[in-house]
Tab-separated table of C-alpha atoms and ligand atoms in Angstrom:
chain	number	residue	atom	x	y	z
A	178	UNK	CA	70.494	-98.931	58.827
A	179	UNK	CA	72.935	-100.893	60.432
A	180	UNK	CA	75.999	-98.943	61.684
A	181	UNK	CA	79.508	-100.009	62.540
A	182	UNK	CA	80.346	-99.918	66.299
A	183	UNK	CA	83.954	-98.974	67.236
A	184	UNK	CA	85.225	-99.490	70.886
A	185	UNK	CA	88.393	-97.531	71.772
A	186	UNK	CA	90.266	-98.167	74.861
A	187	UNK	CA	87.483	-98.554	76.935
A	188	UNK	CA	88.413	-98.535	80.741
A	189	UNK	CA	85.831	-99.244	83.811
A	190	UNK	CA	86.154	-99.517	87.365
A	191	UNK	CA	84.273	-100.333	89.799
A	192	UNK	CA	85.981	-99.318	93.304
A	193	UNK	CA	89.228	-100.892	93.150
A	194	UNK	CA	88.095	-103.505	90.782
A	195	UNK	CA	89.573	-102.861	87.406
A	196	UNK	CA	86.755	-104.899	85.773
A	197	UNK	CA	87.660	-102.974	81.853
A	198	UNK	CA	91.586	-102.321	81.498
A	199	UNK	CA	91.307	-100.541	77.486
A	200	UNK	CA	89.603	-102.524	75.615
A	201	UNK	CA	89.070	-101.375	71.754
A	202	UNK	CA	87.308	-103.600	69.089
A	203	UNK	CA	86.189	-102.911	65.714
A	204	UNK	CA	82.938	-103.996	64.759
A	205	UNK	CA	81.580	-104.320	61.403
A	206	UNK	CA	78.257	-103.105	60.218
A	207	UNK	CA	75.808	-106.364	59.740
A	208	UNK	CA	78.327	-107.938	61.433
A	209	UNK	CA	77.503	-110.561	64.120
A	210	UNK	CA	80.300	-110.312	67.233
A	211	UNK	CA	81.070	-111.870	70.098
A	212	UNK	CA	82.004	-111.732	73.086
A	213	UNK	CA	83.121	-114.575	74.918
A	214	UNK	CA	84.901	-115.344	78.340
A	215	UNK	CA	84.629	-116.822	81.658
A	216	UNK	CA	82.084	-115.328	84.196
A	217	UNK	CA	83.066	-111.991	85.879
A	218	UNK	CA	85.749	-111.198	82.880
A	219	UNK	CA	83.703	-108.248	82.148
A	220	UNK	CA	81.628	-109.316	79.045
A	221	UNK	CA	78.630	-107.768	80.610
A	222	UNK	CA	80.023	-104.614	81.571
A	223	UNK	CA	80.763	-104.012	78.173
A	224	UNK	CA	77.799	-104.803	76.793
A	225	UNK	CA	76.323	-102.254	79.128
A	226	UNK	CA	78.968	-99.532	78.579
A	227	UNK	CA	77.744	-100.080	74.614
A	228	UNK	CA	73.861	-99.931	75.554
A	229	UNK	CA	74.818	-96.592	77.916
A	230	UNK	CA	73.653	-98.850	80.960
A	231	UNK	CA	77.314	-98.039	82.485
A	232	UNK	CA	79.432	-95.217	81.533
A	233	UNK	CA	83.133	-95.729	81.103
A	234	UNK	CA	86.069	-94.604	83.168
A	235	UNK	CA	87.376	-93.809	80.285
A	236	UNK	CA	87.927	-94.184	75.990
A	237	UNK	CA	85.187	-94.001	73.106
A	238	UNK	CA	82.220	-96.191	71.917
A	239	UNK	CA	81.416	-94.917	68.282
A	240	UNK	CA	78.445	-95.932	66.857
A	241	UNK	CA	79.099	-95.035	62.861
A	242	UNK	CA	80.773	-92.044	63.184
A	243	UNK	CA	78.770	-90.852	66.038
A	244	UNK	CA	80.657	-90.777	69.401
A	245	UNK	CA	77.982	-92.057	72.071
A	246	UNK	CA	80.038	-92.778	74.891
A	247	UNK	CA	77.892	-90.437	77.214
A	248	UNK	CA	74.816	-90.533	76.055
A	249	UNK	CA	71.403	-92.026	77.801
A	250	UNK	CA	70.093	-95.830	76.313
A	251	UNK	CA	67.228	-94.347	74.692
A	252	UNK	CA	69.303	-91.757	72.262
A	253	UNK	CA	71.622	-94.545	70.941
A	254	UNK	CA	69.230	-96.642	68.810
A	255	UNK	CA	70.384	-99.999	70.426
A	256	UNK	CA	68.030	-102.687	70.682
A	257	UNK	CA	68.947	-105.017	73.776
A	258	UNK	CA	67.785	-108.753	74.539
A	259	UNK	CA	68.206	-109.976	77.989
A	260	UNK	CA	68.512	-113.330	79.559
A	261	UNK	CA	65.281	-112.254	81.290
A	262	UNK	CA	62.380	-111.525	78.900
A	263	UNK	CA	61.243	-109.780	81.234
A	264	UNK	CA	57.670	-109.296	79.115
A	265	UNK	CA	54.718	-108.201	80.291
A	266	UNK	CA	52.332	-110.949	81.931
A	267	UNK	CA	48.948	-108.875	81.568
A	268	UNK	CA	49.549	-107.962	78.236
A	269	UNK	CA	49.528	-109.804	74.465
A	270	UNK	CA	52.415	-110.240	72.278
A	271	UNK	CA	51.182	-107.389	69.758
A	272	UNK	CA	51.375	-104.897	73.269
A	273	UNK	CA	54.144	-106.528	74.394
A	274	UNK	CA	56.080	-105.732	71.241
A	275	UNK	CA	54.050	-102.260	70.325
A	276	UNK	CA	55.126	-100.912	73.674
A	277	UNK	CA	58.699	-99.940	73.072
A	278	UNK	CA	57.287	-97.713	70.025
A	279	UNK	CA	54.226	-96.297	72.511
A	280	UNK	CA	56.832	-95.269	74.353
A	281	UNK	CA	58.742	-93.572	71.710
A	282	UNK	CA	56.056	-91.807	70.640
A	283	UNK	CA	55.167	-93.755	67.329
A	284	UNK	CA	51.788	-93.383	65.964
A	285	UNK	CA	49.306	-96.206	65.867
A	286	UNK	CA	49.006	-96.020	61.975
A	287	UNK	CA	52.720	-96.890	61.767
A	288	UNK	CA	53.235	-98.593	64.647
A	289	UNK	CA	50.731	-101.978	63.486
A	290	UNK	CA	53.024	-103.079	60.441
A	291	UNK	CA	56.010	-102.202	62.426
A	292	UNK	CA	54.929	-104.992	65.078
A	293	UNK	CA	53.396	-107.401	62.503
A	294	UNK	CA	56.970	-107.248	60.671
A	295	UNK	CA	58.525	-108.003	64.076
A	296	UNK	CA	56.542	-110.670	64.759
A	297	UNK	CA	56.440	-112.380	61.657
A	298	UNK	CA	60.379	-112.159	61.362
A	299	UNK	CA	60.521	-114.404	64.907
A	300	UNK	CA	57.286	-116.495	63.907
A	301	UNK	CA	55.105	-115.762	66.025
A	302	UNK	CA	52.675	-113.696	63.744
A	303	UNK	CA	50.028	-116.025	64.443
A	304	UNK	CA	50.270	-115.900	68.015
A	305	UNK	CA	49.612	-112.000	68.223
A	306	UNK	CA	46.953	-111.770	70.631
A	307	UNK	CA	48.227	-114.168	72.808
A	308	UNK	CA	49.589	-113.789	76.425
A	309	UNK	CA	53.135	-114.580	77.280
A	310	UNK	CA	52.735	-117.306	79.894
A	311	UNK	CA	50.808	-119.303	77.045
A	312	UNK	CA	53.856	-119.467	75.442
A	313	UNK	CA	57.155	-121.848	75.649
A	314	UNK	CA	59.806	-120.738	76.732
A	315	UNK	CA	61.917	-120.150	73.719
A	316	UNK	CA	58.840	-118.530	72.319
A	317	UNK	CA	59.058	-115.544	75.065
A	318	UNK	CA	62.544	-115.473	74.238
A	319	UNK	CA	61.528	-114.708	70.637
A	320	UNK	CA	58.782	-112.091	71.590
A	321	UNK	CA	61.987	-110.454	73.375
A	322	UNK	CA	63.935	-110.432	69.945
A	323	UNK	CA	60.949	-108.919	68.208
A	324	UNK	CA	60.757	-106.584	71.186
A	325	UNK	CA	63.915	-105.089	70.196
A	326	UNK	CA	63.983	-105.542	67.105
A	327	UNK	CA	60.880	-103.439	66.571
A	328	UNK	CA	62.174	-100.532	67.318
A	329	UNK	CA	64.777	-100.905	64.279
A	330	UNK	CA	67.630	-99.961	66.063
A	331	UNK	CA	71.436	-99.889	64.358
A	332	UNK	CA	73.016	-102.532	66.914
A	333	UNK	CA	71.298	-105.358	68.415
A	334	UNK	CA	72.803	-106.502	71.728
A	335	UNK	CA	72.241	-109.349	73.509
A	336	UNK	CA	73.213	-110.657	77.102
A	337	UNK	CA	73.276	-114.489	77.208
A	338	UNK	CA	69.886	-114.865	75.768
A	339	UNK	CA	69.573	-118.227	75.741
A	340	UNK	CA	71.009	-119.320	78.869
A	341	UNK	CA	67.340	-119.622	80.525
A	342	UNK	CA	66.129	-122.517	77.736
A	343	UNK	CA	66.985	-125.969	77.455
A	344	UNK	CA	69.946	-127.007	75.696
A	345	UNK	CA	67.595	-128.385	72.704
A	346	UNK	CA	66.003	-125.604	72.534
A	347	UNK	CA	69.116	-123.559	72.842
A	348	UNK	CA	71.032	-125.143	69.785
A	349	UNK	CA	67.800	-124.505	67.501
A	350	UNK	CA	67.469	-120.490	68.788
A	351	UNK	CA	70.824	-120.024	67.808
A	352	UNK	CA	70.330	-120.196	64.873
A	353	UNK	CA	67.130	-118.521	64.643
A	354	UNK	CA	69.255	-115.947	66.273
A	355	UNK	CA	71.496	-115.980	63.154
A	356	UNK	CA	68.930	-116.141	60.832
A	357	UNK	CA	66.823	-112.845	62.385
A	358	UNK	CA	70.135	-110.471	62.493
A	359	UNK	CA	71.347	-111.142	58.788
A	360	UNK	CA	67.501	-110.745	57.312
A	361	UNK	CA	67.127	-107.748	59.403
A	362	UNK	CA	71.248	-106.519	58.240
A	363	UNK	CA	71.922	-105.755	61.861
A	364	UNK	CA	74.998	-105.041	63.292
A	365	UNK	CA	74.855	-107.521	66.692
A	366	UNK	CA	76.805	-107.815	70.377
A	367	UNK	CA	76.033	-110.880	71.606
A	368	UNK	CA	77.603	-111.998	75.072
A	369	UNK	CA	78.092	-115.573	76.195
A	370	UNK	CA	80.435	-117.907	78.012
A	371	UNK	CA	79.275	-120.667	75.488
A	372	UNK	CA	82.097	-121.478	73.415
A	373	UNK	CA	80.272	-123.938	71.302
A	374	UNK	CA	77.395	-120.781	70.862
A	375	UNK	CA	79.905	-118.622	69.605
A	376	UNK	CA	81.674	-120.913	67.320
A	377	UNK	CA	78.509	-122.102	65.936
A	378	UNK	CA	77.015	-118.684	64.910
A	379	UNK	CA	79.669	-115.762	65.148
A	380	UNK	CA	80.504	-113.699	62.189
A	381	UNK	CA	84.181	-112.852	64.709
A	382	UNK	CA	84.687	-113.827	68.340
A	383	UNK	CA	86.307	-111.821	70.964
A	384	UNK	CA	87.637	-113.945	73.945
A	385	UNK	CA	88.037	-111.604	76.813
A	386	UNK	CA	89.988	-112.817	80.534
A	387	UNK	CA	90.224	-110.049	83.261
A	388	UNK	CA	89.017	-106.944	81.553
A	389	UNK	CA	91.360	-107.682	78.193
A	390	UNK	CA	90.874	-108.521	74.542
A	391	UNK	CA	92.641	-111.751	74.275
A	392	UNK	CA	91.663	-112.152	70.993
A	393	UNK	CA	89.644	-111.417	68.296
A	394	UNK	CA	88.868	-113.614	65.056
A	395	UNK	CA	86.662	-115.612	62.877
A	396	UNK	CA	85.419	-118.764	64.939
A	397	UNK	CA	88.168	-120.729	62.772
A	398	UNK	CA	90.821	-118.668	63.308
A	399	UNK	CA	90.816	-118.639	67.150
A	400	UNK	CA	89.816	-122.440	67.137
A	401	UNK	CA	92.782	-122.975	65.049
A	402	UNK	CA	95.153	-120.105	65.540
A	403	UNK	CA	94.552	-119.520	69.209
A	404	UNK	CA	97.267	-116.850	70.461
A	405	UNK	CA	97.572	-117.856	74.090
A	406	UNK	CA	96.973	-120.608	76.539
A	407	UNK	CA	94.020	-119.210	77.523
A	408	UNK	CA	92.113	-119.169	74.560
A	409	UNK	CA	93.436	-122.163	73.250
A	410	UNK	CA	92.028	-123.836	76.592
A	411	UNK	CA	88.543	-121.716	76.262
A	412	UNK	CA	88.039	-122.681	72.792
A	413	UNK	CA	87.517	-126.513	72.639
A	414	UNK	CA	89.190	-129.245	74.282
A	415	UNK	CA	93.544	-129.190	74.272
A	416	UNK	CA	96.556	-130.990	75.911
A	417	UNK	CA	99.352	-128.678	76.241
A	418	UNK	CA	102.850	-130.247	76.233
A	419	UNK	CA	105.352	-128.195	77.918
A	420	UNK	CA	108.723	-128.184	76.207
A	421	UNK	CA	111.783	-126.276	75.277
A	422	UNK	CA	112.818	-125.506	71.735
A	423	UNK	CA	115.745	-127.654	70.413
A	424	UNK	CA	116.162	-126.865	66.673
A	425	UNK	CA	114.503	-124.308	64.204
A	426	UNK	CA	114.097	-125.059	60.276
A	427	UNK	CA	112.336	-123.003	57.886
A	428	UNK	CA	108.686	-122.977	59.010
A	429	UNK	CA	109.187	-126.085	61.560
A	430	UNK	CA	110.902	-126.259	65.040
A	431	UNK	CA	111.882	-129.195	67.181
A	432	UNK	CA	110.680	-129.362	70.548
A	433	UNK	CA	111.722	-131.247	73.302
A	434	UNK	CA	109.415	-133.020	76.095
A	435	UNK	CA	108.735	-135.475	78.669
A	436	UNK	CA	107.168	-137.420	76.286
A	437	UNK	CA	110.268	-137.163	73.590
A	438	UNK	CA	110.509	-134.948	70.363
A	439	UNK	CA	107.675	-133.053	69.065
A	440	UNK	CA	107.672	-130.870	65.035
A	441	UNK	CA	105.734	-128.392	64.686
A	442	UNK	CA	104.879	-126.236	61.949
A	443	UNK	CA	105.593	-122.450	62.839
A	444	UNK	CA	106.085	-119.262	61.406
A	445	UNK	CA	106.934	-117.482	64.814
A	446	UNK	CA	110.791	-117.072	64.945
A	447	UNK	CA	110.919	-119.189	68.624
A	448	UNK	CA	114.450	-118.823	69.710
A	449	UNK	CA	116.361	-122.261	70.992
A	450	UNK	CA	116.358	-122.768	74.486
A	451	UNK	CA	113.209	-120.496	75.280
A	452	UNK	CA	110.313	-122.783	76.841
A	453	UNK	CA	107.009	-123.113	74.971
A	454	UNK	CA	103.867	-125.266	75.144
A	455	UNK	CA	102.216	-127.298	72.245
A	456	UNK	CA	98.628	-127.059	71.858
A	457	UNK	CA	97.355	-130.488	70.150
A	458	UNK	CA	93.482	-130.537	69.772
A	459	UNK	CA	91.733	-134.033	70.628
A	460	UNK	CA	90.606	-134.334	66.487
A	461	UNK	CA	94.197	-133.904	65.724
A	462	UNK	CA	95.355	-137.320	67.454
A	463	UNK	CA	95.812	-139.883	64.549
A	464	UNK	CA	95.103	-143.008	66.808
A	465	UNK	CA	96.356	-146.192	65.433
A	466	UNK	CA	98.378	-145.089	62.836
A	467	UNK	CA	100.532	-147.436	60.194
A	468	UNK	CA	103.218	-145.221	59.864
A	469	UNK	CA	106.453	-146.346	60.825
A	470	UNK	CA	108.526	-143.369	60.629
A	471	UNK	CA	108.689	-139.534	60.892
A	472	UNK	CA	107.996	-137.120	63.395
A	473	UNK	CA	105.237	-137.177	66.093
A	474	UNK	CA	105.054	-140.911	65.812
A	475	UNK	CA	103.927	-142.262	69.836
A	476	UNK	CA	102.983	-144.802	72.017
A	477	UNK	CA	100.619	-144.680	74.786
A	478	UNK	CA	98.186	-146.468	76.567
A	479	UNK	CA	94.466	-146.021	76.520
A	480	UNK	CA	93.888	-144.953	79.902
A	481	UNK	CA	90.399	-143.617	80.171
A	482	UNK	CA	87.202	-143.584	77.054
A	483	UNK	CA	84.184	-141.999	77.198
A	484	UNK	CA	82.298	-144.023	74.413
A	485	UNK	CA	79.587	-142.090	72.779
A	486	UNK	CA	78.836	-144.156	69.999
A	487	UNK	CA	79.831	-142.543	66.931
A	488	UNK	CA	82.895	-141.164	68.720
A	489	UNK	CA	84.756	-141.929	71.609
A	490	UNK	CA	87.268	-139.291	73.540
A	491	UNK	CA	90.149	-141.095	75.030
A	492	UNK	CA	92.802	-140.060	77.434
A	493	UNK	CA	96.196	-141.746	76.220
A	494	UNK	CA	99.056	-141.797	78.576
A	495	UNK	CA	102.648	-140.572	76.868
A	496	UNK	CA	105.552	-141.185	78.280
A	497	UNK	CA	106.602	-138.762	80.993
A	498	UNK	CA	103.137	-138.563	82.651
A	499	UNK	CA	101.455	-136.591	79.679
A	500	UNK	CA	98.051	-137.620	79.135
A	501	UNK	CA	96.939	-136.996	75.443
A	502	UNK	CA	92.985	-135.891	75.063
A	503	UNK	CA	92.000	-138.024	71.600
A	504	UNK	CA	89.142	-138.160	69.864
A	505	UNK	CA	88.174	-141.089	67.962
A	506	UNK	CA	85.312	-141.176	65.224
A	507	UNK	CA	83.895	-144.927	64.919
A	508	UNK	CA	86.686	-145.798	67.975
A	509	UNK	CA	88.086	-149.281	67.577
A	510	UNK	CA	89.227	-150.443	71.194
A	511	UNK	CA	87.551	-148.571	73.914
A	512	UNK	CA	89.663	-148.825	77.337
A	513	UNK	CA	87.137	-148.814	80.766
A	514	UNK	CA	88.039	-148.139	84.220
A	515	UNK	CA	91.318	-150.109	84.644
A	516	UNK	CA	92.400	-151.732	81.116
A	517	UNK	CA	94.763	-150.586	79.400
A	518	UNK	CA	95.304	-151.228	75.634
A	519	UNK	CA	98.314	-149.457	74.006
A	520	UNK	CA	98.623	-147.746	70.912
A	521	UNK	CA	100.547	-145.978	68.224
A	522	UNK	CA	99.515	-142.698	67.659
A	523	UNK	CA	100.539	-140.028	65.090
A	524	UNK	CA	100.359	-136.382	65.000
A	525	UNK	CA	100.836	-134.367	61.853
A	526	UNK	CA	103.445	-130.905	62.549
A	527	UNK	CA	100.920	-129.183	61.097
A	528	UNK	CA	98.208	-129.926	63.631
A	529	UNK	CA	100.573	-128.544	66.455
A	530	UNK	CA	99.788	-125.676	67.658
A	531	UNK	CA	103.114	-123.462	69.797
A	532	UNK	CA	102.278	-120.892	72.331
A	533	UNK	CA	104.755	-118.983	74.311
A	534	UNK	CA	103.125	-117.891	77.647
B	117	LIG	P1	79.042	-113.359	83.838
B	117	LIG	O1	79.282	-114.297	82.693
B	117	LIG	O2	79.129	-114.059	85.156
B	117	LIG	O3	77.827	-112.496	83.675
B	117	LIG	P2	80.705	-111.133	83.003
B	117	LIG	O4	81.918	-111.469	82.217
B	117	LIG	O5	79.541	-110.618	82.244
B	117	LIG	O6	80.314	-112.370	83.881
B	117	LIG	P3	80.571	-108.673	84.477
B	117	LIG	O7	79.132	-108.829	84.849
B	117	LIG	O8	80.922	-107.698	83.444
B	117	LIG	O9	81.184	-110.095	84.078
B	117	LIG	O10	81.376	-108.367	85.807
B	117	LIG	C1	82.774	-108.166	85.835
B	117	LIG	C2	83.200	-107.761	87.215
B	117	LIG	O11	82.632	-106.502	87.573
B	117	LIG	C3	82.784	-108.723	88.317
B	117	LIG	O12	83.841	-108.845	89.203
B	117	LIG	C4	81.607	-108.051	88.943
B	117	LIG	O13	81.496	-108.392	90.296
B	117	LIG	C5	81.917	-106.584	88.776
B	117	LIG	N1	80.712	-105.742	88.665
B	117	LIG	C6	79.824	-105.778	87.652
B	117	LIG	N2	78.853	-104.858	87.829
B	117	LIG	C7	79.126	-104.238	88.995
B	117	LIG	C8	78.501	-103.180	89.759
B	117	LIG	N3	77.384	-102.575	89.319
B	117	LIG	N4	79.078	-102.809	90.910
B	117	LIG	C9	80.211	-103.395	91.346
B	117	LIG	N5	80.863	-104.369	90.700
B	117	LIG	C10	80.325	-104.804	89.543
């Protein structure tokens, strides 16, 4: 049965290096989480502090309502999936994925439908008795799944497992990946410092920077509700415009910039005068807009498109030196190298994101 994990102000050093500084996270039975952040945040470390790989400095790791901060892997019913399958060469799929039970003592008689289940639930039934270096690599990847999952633990966790496959193959295990944790109802860690990973597959999403929980959310909400800089930055593609608040309404403030006056919809109570940074997502950037009045109404020059066909992402210079990421579906003028071709542009308040630090 799949159990809810809780992690309370979970600390970890290592020497000096503060690598966990409390971190606490609720996570849902069934639930599929992330964790995402930049390498050496500490992702990893706690992933292994969950698994009992590394024991905390100090706070709790629940699993239900058990507290197993200190105990050893193999009393913790946690399946784990590496970016190494690490299976073994001599040996077929069916003993690859029987051995975890072998080892835990599990009967023959039981054991065979317990591996045939696995195996069936990441395809590969028919592919029992063969050897794991006859197989692709995204197919070892799934023997590893069924290699954990086998042992029907209450929390699957997983360590960038698909950063060793090619980014085809990648996008098309993810969602395999998906797929296997909901029909098996597992509760699932999953670390990576693919943003477009998480977003695309994450029941919630923690973004972690320096040993802290930034934030944690659906993949919408921290797309687009991001509460800092950072994640705003992590998640996706953003132009920040650095200004200082000029006027407040109800729900809307004014802000002022290099580039002139910005709206933006709000409900944070920013106080005049205090300096803040708008967060405007490429997809947000109304290119080549017929309105003629209102606020967020531009002009900038085309300074710099990537044309990919369907879409093209354009950097358009704003007065004051900001340049505007934009993202155009079915662009109209595409600007190379040194032309320039200028356009109105319109961004709706609502689109704007405000961030204090
Ligand atoms: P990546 O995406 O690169 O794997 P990560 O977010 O998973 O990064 P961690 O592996 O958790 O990061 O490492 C966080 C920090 O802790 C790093 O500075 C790393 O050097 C340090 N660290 C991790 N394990 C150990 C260890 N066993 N001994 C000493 N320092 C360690």
């Amino acid at each position: 049965m799949p159990v809810p994990i809780t992690i309370e102000n979970v600390t970890k050093n290592f020497g000096a290096n503060q690598v966990l500084k409390g971190i606490s996270a609720q996570i849902a039975a069934g639930e599929l989480f992330f964790l995402l952040g930049p390498s050496g945040c500490g992702k990893t470390t706690l992933l292994r502090a969950v698994a009992g790989l590394n024991e905390p400095d100090g706070g709790r790791i629940l699993a239900g309502e058990r507290d197993v901060t200190h105990l050893p892997p193999h009393k913790r019913d946690m399946g784990m999936v590496f970016q190494s399958y690490a299976l073994w060469p001599h040996m077929t799929l069916r003993e690859n994925v029987a051995f975890g039970l072998e080892m835990r003592g599990v009967k023959k008689a039981e054991a065979e439908p317990r591996v045939r289940k696995a195996l069936e639930m990441v395809k590969l039934a028919d592919r029992a008795d063969s050897k794991p270096n006859e197989l692709s690599g995204g197919q070892q990847q799934r023997v590893a799944l069924a290699r954990a999952l086998v042992i029907e633990p209450q929390c699957l966790l997983l360590d960038e497992p698909l950063s060793n496959l090619d980014a085809k193959l990648r996008i098309e295990m993810r969602t395999e990946i998906r797929r296997i944790c909901k029909e098996a109802g597992l509760t699932a860690i999953y670390v990576t410092h693919d943003q477009k990973e998480a977003l695309s597959i994450a029941d919630r999403v923690a973004i972690l920077d320096q040993g802290r929980l930034l934030q944690v959310g659906t993949p919408q909400e921290v797309y687009i509700r991001p509460n800092s800089r950072f994640v705003a930055q992590f998640i996706g593609e953003t132009t920040f415009v650095e200004g200082t608040v000029k006027a407040r309404g109800k729900g809307r403030i004014v802000v002022e910039t290099a580039t002139g006056d910005w709206e933006a919809e709000t409900e944070t109570p920013w106080t005049e005068g205090r300096t803040v940074w708008l967060s405007i997502r490429p997809e947000a950037v109304r290119l080549h807009t017929d309105r003629q009045e209102g606020a967020n109404l531009f002009t900038g020059q085309l300074h710099a498109t990537v044309y990919l066909g369907e879409v093209a992402q354009h950097a358009v210079a704003l007065a004051g030196g900001v340049i505007l990421k934009a993202l155009e579906m079915r662009p109209r003028v595409v600007a190379r190298d040194d032309e320039r071709a200028e356009v109105r542009l319109w961004i709706n308040p609502g689109d704007v994101q405000v961030l204090g630090e």
